Amino acid sequence: MTQLTYAKQNIITGEMKAAAAYDNVDADELKKKIKAGVAVIPKNVNHDFSPRAVGAGLTTKVNANIGTSPDHICFEEELAKLDTAIKAGADAVMDLSTGGDLNAIRDEIIKRSPVMVGTVPLYKTASLMEGLGREILEFTKDDIFAGIEDHCRAGVDFITVHCGITRSTVRSLKEADRLTGIVSRGGAILAAWITQNDMENPLYEYYDRLLEIVYEYDVTLSLGDGLRPGSVHDATDKPQIDELRVLGQLARRAREKEVQVMIEGPGHVPFDQIKRNITMQKELCDNAPFYVLGPLTTDIAPGYDHITSAIGGAAAAAYGADFLCYVTPAEHLRLPTVQDVFEGVIAARIAAHSGDIAKGVPGAIEKDITMSKHRRDLNWEGMIKTAIEPTKPLNIREESEDYKKDVCTMCGKFCSLALQDKI
Amino acid sequence: MTQLTYAKQNIITGEMKAAAAYDNVDADELKKKIKAGVAVIPKNVNHDFSPRAVGAGLTTKVNANIGTSPDHICFEEELAKLDTAIKAGADAVMDLSTGGDLNAIRDEIIKRSPVMVGTVPLYKTASLMEGLGREILEFTKDDIFAGIEDHCRAGVDFITVHCGITRSTVRSLKEADRLTGIVSRGGAILAAWITQNDMENPLYEYYDRLLEIVYEYDVTLSLGDGLRPGSVHDATDKPQIDELRVLGQLARRAREKEVQVMIEGPGHVPFDQIKRNITMQKELCDNAPFYVLGPLTTDIAPGYDHITSAIGGAAAAAYGADFLCYVTPAEHLRLPTVQDVFEGVIAARIAAHSGDIAKGVPGAIEKDITMSKHRRDLNWEGMIKTAIEPTKPLNIREESEDYKKDVCTMCGKFCSLALQDKI
């Protein structure tokens, strides 16, 4: 039984109550949203934690990607990233490990994480090939499904599956005038597999088998956007939209089988195309929750892509995106460090909250009102306490000569707020 | 003779040629924009540098505020901020000094700056009172104009004047349900002065005198938004709009007298209200260039307000704002350091460029295309060279094990771009 099954039977579960309480909404309302497929509660029946919901009318959630790569493997560092992401306020983590003992890392992350955990099972499938002395593309259909089943059993709450990479959409890709082809790892692996084997993507061809597996564990499907644009030039082009259409159809089939589903989205998108991207996803996917990676509004800011992503993420959230995957300052350059993870989560949370104010999520602007009252009253303790992240502002304030004064060194005796009495 | 006078006489000046060349636009087109009042070239006849234009169809420009405060006075530090702002790519700096030898700091900044310099002459007027042993509000009408004339003579290229703080708009403010009252220093000083003296704002009452003074030096007026919201709660309220209406009327009068003019805007604005703010300014001010401070899309991120401001700034620029005043990580906490200035300028430039791509400024997306080609080709040298700021991405890359490889430690052998050959 999935949360969607319960919702269809009009049963309010403990998970719904916990998730509704977290967002301070009514559990019955949340149940209706789950029933309509516009909200999901990613929580594996084998994973014990207090879940949060993703979807319409709820606070925009933030995911942090962690995990090893083939060229940077340090178990302890990834666990430190997990702890840091949680401390910084992430609502979800994805373990995207592709190096070292993948099972051990994944299992430890699931065990330690107080928030939902997502994975891309295909990474393990491809990684396994190497252990067997084969090329990474030499996996079979059954290897793919075995990998997925393994992740479900282990307690993963949501999995990215690139079901929209099909013979047809790969053809669309080859015909397109793209600058950066495929930038999704999972998407690239499957597109290469399809091309090399001249076969259809098993995740598409045998989609019902996938639905059966995940249903058993109530694993939420995150339908991956393997053809997302990797440059603003490539945004909102035919391959991207063709794939989105496929994902919309697959989302419908998932809901029919009572499998919770969300849709992944771009990527690199010019600011003026973000609204259209969100509207299109909502239309083509019957308002399924939308999980966006970025979007980045320019390609030219490596080292600062958490900022670029905050711009696009805030716009996306304001227009209706439900879930933001963070981007760190290390994006496009190397695997993030613990510090990168921290900065990435904070930037994404600022974007999410900016979006929540804009789309009128209940309670969102109340935090800003509290902060502004503290500002008006020059109540520094209150300001620091209300800050989305209190450590950095406290440090900045403490560095200044006016630390013990009411005002700050920006204006000193010219403080406009201190002048209000005279107006 | 101002650039506007020349433009009205259909004369293309050397300043127009230089500014047009900087933005890679046609000088005759720029002349027409200046004539129509939709673009300005802030450049004092007494300041020798290669000017840039601000306005419609041009790249969005970025300003960095520097200068001492009563509680933090270090001449050398402010000059280091100037150098850093220039190195980071600022198109303008404003010397907002309110502590120390104000003339000496201002004159040295004007001398050293290769970009336009703005000031708020009222700060000096108010500061002077203290030197005379008076309260900061004890200045006269003539003191205000003497301060302005002094700044014009010194070579300042644009000045913020809070002409829209009037008896009427101050009444509007008092009647409004604001959380944070006035957060503009200049605005607060004038509103307090009006209240205390029960007199009209001389900058409004004797506006023609102001126009005469600045005309002589071709100083561009930046009509300050003294009533800008200081919290998202206060955004787009009656006092803000009342003041904007006044600024629209004053902008018209400036153009009639052939004085170049731009309009300042908020501030703190929820994401969903930004478009409306820009549209309203363009309508009420006959498309005069719009110079926005932020806007910040949430109040709760002190320490990270360069990110919050990048979100709002990108949206504002995309919708038609022409000039972004940076916000640093120190905003609301203390006077910025040299490092804060650097981070603030970079964040604002990312916002400006994101806006330029969105509003289709010629040549903007070309930079992204170049970057994306380098990414596709795994040309790391090209990527670093094309970056909006190359130092940080180079450092990040150099920290990783894959520094000498084609790929990076994010994906290693799973690099989607390296897999393209197989698709």
PDB file of C-alpha atoms in Angstrom, chain A residues 212-388:
ATOM      1  CA  GLU A 212       5.281  -3.076  -9.562  1.00  0.00           C
ATOM      2  CA  ILE A 213       8.675  -3.002  -7.871  1.00  0.00           C
ATOM      3  CA  VAL A 214       8.378   0.480  -6.405  1.00  0.00           C
ATOM      4  CA  TYR A 215       4.748   0.007  -5.361  1.00  0.00           C
ATOM      5  CA  GLU A 216       5.733  -2.683  -2.920  1.00  0.00           C
ATOM      6  CA  TYR A 217       8.022  -0.289  -0.997  1.00  0.00           C
ATOM      7  CA  ASP A 218       6.087   2.920  -1.680  1.00  0.00           C
ATOM      8  CA  VAL A 219       9.148   4.365  -3.351  1.00  0.00           C
ATOM      9  CA  THR A 220       8.263   7.625  -5.097  1.00  0.00           C
ATOM     10  CA  LEU A 221       9.302   7.802  -8.733  1.00  0.00           C
ATOM     11  CA  SER A 222      11.204  10.893  -9.762  1.00  0.00           C
ATOM     12  CA  LEU A 223      10.948  10.762 -13.534  1.00  0.00           C
ATOM     13  CA  GLY A 224      14.350  12.045 -14.652  1.00  0.00           C
ATOM     14  CA  ASP A 225      14.879  14.646 -17.336  1.00  0.00           C
ATOM     15  CA  GLY A 226      17.732  12.977 -19.149  1.00  0.00           C
ATOM     16  CA  LEU A 227      17.421  15.470 -21.974  1.00  0.00           C
ATOM     17  CA  ARG A 228      17.470  18.607 -19.844  1.00  0.00           C
ATOM     18  CA  PRO A 229      19.401  21.458 -21.424  1.00  0.00           C
ATOM     19  CA  GLY A 230      23.021  21.860 -20.315  1.00  0.00           C
ATOM     20  CA  SER A 231      23.293  25.406 -21.630  1.00  0.00           C
ATOM     21  CA  VAL A 232      20.906  28.342 -21.872  1.00  0.00           C
ATOM     22  CA  HIS A 233      21.200  28.025 -25.656  1.00  0.00           C
ATOM     23  CA  ASP A 234      19.641  24.532 -25.539  1.00  0.00           C
ATOM     24  CA  ALA A 235      16.744  25.435 -23.239  1.00  0.00           C
ATOM     25  CA  THR A 236      13.119  24.579 -24.010  1.00  0.00           C
ATOM     26  CA  ASP A 237      14.047  22.867 -27.263  1.00  0.00           C
ATOM     27  CA  LYS A 238      12.331  19.960 -28.995  1.00  0.00           C
ATOM     28  CA  PRO A 239      14.187  17.076 -27.289  1.00  0.00           C
ATOM     29  CA  GLN A 240      13.466  18.573 -23.871  1.00  0.00           C
ATOM     30  CA  ILE A 241       9.764  18.990 -24.615  1.00  0.00           C
ATOM     31  CA  ASP A 242       9.488  15.612 -26.346  1.00  0.00           C
ATOM     32  CA  GLU A 243      10.871  13.954 -23.229  1.00  0.00           C
ATOM     33  CA  LEU A 244       8.542  15.956 -20.994  1.00  0.00           C
ATOM     34  CA  ARG A 245       5.568  14.725 -23.013  1.00  0.00           C
ATOM     35  CA  VAL A 246       6.688  11.141 -22.437  1.00  0.00           C
ATOM     36  CA  LEU A 247       7.106  11.837 -18.720  1.00  0.00           C
ATOM     37  CA  GLY A 248       3.574  13.225 -18.595  1.00  0.00           C
ATOM     38  CA  GLN A 249       2.187  10.002 -20.027  1.00  0.00           C
ATOM     39  CA  LEU A 250       4.281   7.921 -17.631  1.00  0.00           C
ATOM     40  CA  ALA A 251       3.168  10.025 -14.674  1.00  0.00           C
ATOM     41  CA  ARG A 252      -0.434   9.239 -15.557  1.00  0.00           C
ATOM     42  CA  ARG A 253       0.317   5.522 -15.707  1.00  0.00           C
ATOM     43  CA  ALA A 254       2.095   5.666 -12.360  1.00  0.00           C
ATOM     44  CA  ARG A 255      -0.868   7.293 -10.686  1.00  0.00           C
ATOM     45  CA  GLU A 256      -3.216   4.711 -12.184  1.00  0.00           C
ATOM     46  CA  LYS A 257      -1.092   2.059 -10.483  1.00  0.00           C
ATOM     47  CA  GLU A 258      -1.129   4.111  -7.268  1.00  0.00           C
ATOM     48  CA  VAL A 259       2.569   4.866  -7.434  1.00  0.00           C
ATOM     49  CA  GLN A 260       3.600   8.320  -6.193  1.00  0.00           C
ATOM     50  CA  VAL A 261       5.398  10.278  -8.875  1.00  0.00           C
ATOM     51  CA  MET A 262       7.154  13.583  -9.439  1.00  0.00           C
ATOM     52  CA  ILE A 263       8.798  15.045 -12.522  1.00  0.00           C
ATOM     53  CA  GLU A 264      12.339  16.347 -12.834  1.00  0.00           C
ATOM     54  CA  GLY A 265      13.093  19.504 -14.764  1.00  0.00           C
ATOM     55  CA  PRO A 266      15.898  21.694 -16.034  1.00  0.00           C
ATOM     56  CA  GLY A 267      18.753  22.643 -15.817  1.00  0.00           C
ATOM     57  CA  HIS A 268      20.002  25.706 -17.716  1.00  0.00           C
ATOM     58  CA  VAL A 269      17.149  28.076 -18.664  1.00  0.00           C
ATOM     59  CA  PRO A 270      17.164  31.800 -19.503  1.00  0.00           C
ATOM     60  CA  PHE A 271      15.141  33.767 -16.953  1.00  0.00           C
ATOM     61  CA  ASP A 272      12.404  34.669 -19.436  1.00  0.00           C
ATOM     62  CA  GLN A 273      11.753  30.987 -20.268  1.00  0.00           C
ATOM     63  CA  ILE A 274      11.369  29.741 -16.701  1.00  0.00           C
ATOM     64  CA  LYS A 275       7.677  30.553 -16.364  1.00  0.00           C
ATOM     65  CA  ARG A 276       6.901  28.751 -19.627  1.00  0.00           C
ATOM     66  CA  ASN A 277       8.877  25.717 -18.474  1.00  0.00           C
ATOM     67  CA  ILE A 278       6.863  25.446 -15.272  1.00  0.00           C
ATOM     68  CA  THR A 279       3.504  26.054 -16.947  1.00  0.00           C
ATOM     69  CA  MET A 280       4.283  23.444 -19.593  1.00  0.00           C
ATOM     70  CA  GLN A 281       5.275  20.837 -17.008  1.00  0.00           C
ATOM     71  CA  LYS A 282       2.112  21.432 -15.011  1.00  0.00           C
ATOM     72  CA  GLU A 283      -0.029  21.100 -18.138  1.00  0.00           C
ATOM     73  CA  LEU A 284       1.688  18.066 -19.634  1.00  0.00           C
ATOM     74  CA  CYS A 285       1.983  16.217 -16.326  1.00  0.00           C
ATOM     75  CA  ASP A 286      -1.421  16.968 -14.745  1.00  0.00           C
ATOM     76  CA  ASN A 287       0.167  19.158 -12.048  1.00  0.00           C
ATOM     77  CA  ALA A 288       2.479  16.428 -10.769  1.00  0.00           C
ATOM     78  CA  PRO A 289       5.059  17.861  -8.329  1.00  0.00           C
ATOM     79  CA  PHE A 290       7.938  19.451 -10.216  1.00  0.00           C
ATOM     80  CA  TYR A 291      11.510  18.909  -9.054  1.00  0.00           C
ATOM     81  CA  VAL A 292      13.951  21.255 -10.761  1.00  0.00           C
ATOM     82  CA  LEU A 293      17.737  21.230 -10.885  1.00  0.00           C
ATOM     83  CA  GLY A 294      18.527  24.928 -10.778  1.00  0.00           C
ATOM     84  CA  PRO A 295      17.611  26.267 -13.247  1.00  0.00           C
ATOM     85  CA  LEU A 296      20.762  28.221 -13.988  1.00  0.00           C
ATOM     86  CA  THR A 297      19.978  31.500 -15.730  1.00  0.00           C
ATOM     87  CA  THR A 298      23.447  31.850 -17.230  1.00  0.00           C
ATOM     88  CA  ASP A 299      26.306  29.494 -18.078  1.00  0.00           C
ATOM     89  CA  ILE A 300      29.170  31.888 -17.422  1.00  0.00           C
ATOM     90  CA  ALA A 301      29.368  31.848 -13.629  1.00  0.00           C
ATOM     91  CA  PRO A 302      31.283  28.720 -12.575  1.00  0.00           C
ATOM     92  CA  GLY A 303      32.344  29.100  -8.949  1.00  0.00           C
ATOM     93  CA  TYR A 304      29.148  31.046  -8.269  1.00  0.00           C
ATOM     94  CA  ASP A 305      26.526  28.650  -9.608  1.00  0.00           C
ATOM     95  CA  HIS A 306      24.776  28.503  -6.231  1.00  0.00           C
ATOM     96  CA  ILE A 307      23.883  32.155  -6.890  1.00  0.00           C
ATOM     97  CA  THR A 308      22.904  31.564 -10.511  1.00  0.00           C
ATOM     98  CA  SER A 309      20.798  28.649  -9.356  1.00  0.00           C
ATOM     99  CA  ALA A 310      19.166  30.694  -6.603  1.00  0.00           C
ATOM    100  CA  ILE A 311      17.996  33.170  -9.252  1.00  0.00           C
ATOM    101  CA  GLY A 312      16.442  30.441 -11.394  1.00  0.00           C
ATOM    102  CA  GLY A 313      15.228  28.406  -8.440  1.00  0.00           C
ATOM    103  CA  ALA A 314      13.383  31.350  -6.891  1.00  0.00           C
ATOM    104  CA  ALA A 315      11.688  32.092 -10.197  1.00  0.00           C
ATOM    105  CA  ALA A 316      10.806  28.432 -10.693  1.00  0.00           C
ATOM    106  CA  ALA A 317       9.406  28.126  -7.171  1.00  0.00           C
ATOM    107  CA  ALA A 318       7.435  31.355  -7.549  1.00  0.00           C
ATOM    108  CA  TYR A 319       5.872  30.005 -10.745  1.00  0.00           C
ATOM    109  CA  GLY A 320       5.002  26.669  -9.161  1.00  0.00           C
ATOM    110  CA  ALA A 321       8.023  24.369  -8.878  1.00  0.00           C
ATOM    111  CA  ASP A 322       7.709  22.288  -5.707  1.00  0.00           C
ATOM    112  CA  PHE A 323      11.175  20.938  -5.060  1.00  0.00           C
ATOM    113  CA  LEU A 324      14.578  22.508  -5.735  1.00  0.00           C
ATOM    114  CA  CYS A 325      17.740  20.503  -6.158  1.00  0.00           C
ATOM    115  CA  TYR A 326      20.559  22.652  -4.858  1.00  0.00           C
ATOM    116  CA  VAL A 327      23.564  23.625  -6.926  1.00  0.00           C
ATOM    117  CA  THR A 328      26.848  24.282  -5.149  1.00  0.00           C
ATOM    118  CA  PRO A 329      29.696  26.690  -5.928  1.00  0.00           C
ATOM    119  CA  ALA A 330      31.632  23.629  -7.195  1.00  0.00           C
ATOM    120  CA  GLU A 331      29.139  22.810  -9.954  1.00  0.00           C
ATOM    121  CA  HIS A 332      30.855  22.243 -13.313  1.00  0.00           C
ATOM    122  CA  LEU A 333      34.240  22.163 -11.539  1.00  0.00           C
ATOM    123  CA  ARG A 334      34.562  19.277  -9.102  1.00  0.00           C
ATOM    124  CA  LEU A 335      32.704  17.219  -6.498  1.00  0.00           C
ATOM    125  CA  PRO A 336      31.478  19.586  -3.773  1.00  0.00           C
ATOM    126  CA  THR A 337      33.213  19.811  -0.404  1.00  0.00           C
ATOM    127  CA  VAL A 338      31.389  19.954   2.922  1.00  0.00           C
ATOM    128  CA  GLN A 339      31.539  23.767   2.799  1.00  0.00           C
ATOM    129  CA  ASP A 340      30.146  23.783  -0.765  1.00  0.00           C
ATOM    130  CA  VAL A 341      27.243  21.632   0.420  1.00  0.00           C
ATOM    131  CA  PHE A 342      26.494  24.123   3.183  1.00  0.00           C
ATOM    132  CA  GLU A 343      26.527  27.122   0.843  1.00  0.00           C
ATOM    133  CA  GLY A 344      24.474  25.263  -1.730  1.00  0.00           C
ATOM    134  CA  VAL A 345      21.713  24.371   0.722  1.00  0.00           C
ATOM    135  CA  ILE A 346      21.484  27.918   2.114  1.00  0.00           C
ATOM    136  CA  ALA A 347      21.291  29.466  -1.369  1.00  0.00           C
ATOM    137  CA  ALA A 348      18.577  26.983  -2.382  1.00  0.00           C
ATOM    138  CA  ARG A 349      16.637  27.671   0.823  1.00  0.00           C
ATOM    139  CA  ILE A 350      16.733  31.416   0.119  1.00  0.00           C
ATOM    140  CA  ALA A 351      15.382  30.684  -3.369  1.00  0.00           C
ATOM    141  CA  ALA A 352      12.700  28.336  -2.031  1.00  0.00           C
ATOM    142  CA  HIS A 353      11.570  30.823   0.600  1.00  0.00           C
ATOM    143  CA  SER A 354      11.514  33.690  -1.919  1.00  0.00           C
ATOM    144  CA  GLY A 355       9.315  31.499  -4.082  1.00  0.00           C
ATOM    145  CA  ASP A 356       7.091  30.604  -1.127  1.00  0.00           C
ATOM    146  CA  ILE A 357       6.447  34.281  -0.347  1.00  0.00           C
ATOM    147  CA  ALA A 358       5.616  34.888  -4.019  1.00  0.00           C
ATOM    148  CA  LYS A 359       3.231  31.966  -4.356  1.00  0.00           C
ATOM    149  CA  GLY A 360       1.610  32.743  -1.040  1.00  0.00           C
ATOM    150  CA  VAL A 361       2.476  29.597   0.890  1.00  0.00           C
ATOM    151  CA  PRO A 362       0.743  30.017   4.259  1.00  0.00           C
ATOM    152  CA  GLY A 363       3.122  31.170   6.965  1.00  0.00           C
ATOM    153  CA  ALA A 364       5.986  32.024   4.622  1.00  0.00           C
ATOM    154  CA  ILE A 365       5.931  35.815   4.868  1.00  0.00           C
ATOM    155  CA  GLU A 366       5.369  35.628   8.631  1.00  0.00           C
ATOM    156  CA  LYS A 367       9.075  34.902   9.071  1.00  0.00           C
ATOM    157  CA  ASP A 368       9.931  38.049   7.131  1.00  0.00           C
ATOM    158  CA  ILE A 369       7.520  40.062   9.212  1.00  0.00           C
ATOM    159  CA  THR A 370       9.162  38.813  12.393  1.00  0.00           C
ATOM    160  CA  MET A 371      12.595  39.713  11.015  1.00  0.00           C
ATOM    161  CA  SER A 372      11.450  43.168   9.954  1.00  0.00           C
ATOM    162  CA  LYS A 373       9.964  43.890  13.365  1.00  0.00           C
ATOM    163  CA  HIS A 374      13.314  43.013  14.927  1.00  0.00           C
ATOM    164  CA  ARG A 375      15.012  45.319  12.393  1.00  0.00           C
ATOM    165  CA  ARG A 376      12.648  48.142  13.171  1.00  0.00           C
ATOM    166  CA  ASP A 377      13.328  47.683  16.883  1.00  0.00           C
ATOM    167  CA  LEU A 378      17.099  47.342  16.308  1.00  0.00           C
ATOM    168  CA  ASN A 379      16.796  44.029  18.137  1.00  0.00           C
ATOM    169  CA  TRP A 380      19.989  42.327  17.020  1.00  0.00           C
ATOM    170  CA  GLU A 381      19.478  39.165  19.004  1.00  0.00           C
ATOM    171  CA  GLY A 382      16.070  38.749  17.419  1.00  0.00           C
ATOM    172  CA  MET A 383      17.450  39.355  13.928  1.00  0.00           C
ATOM    173  CA  ILE A 384      20.166  36.739  14.311  1.00  0.00           C
ATOM    174  CA  LYS A 385      17.697  34.251  15.755  1.00  0.00           C
ATOM    175  CA  THR A 386      15.238  34.771  12.884  1.00  0.00           C
ATOM    176  CA  ALA A 387      17.909  34.500  10.174  1.00  0.00           C
ATOM    177  CA  ILE A 388      17.610  31.618   7.733  1.00  0.00           C
TER     178      ILE A 388
END
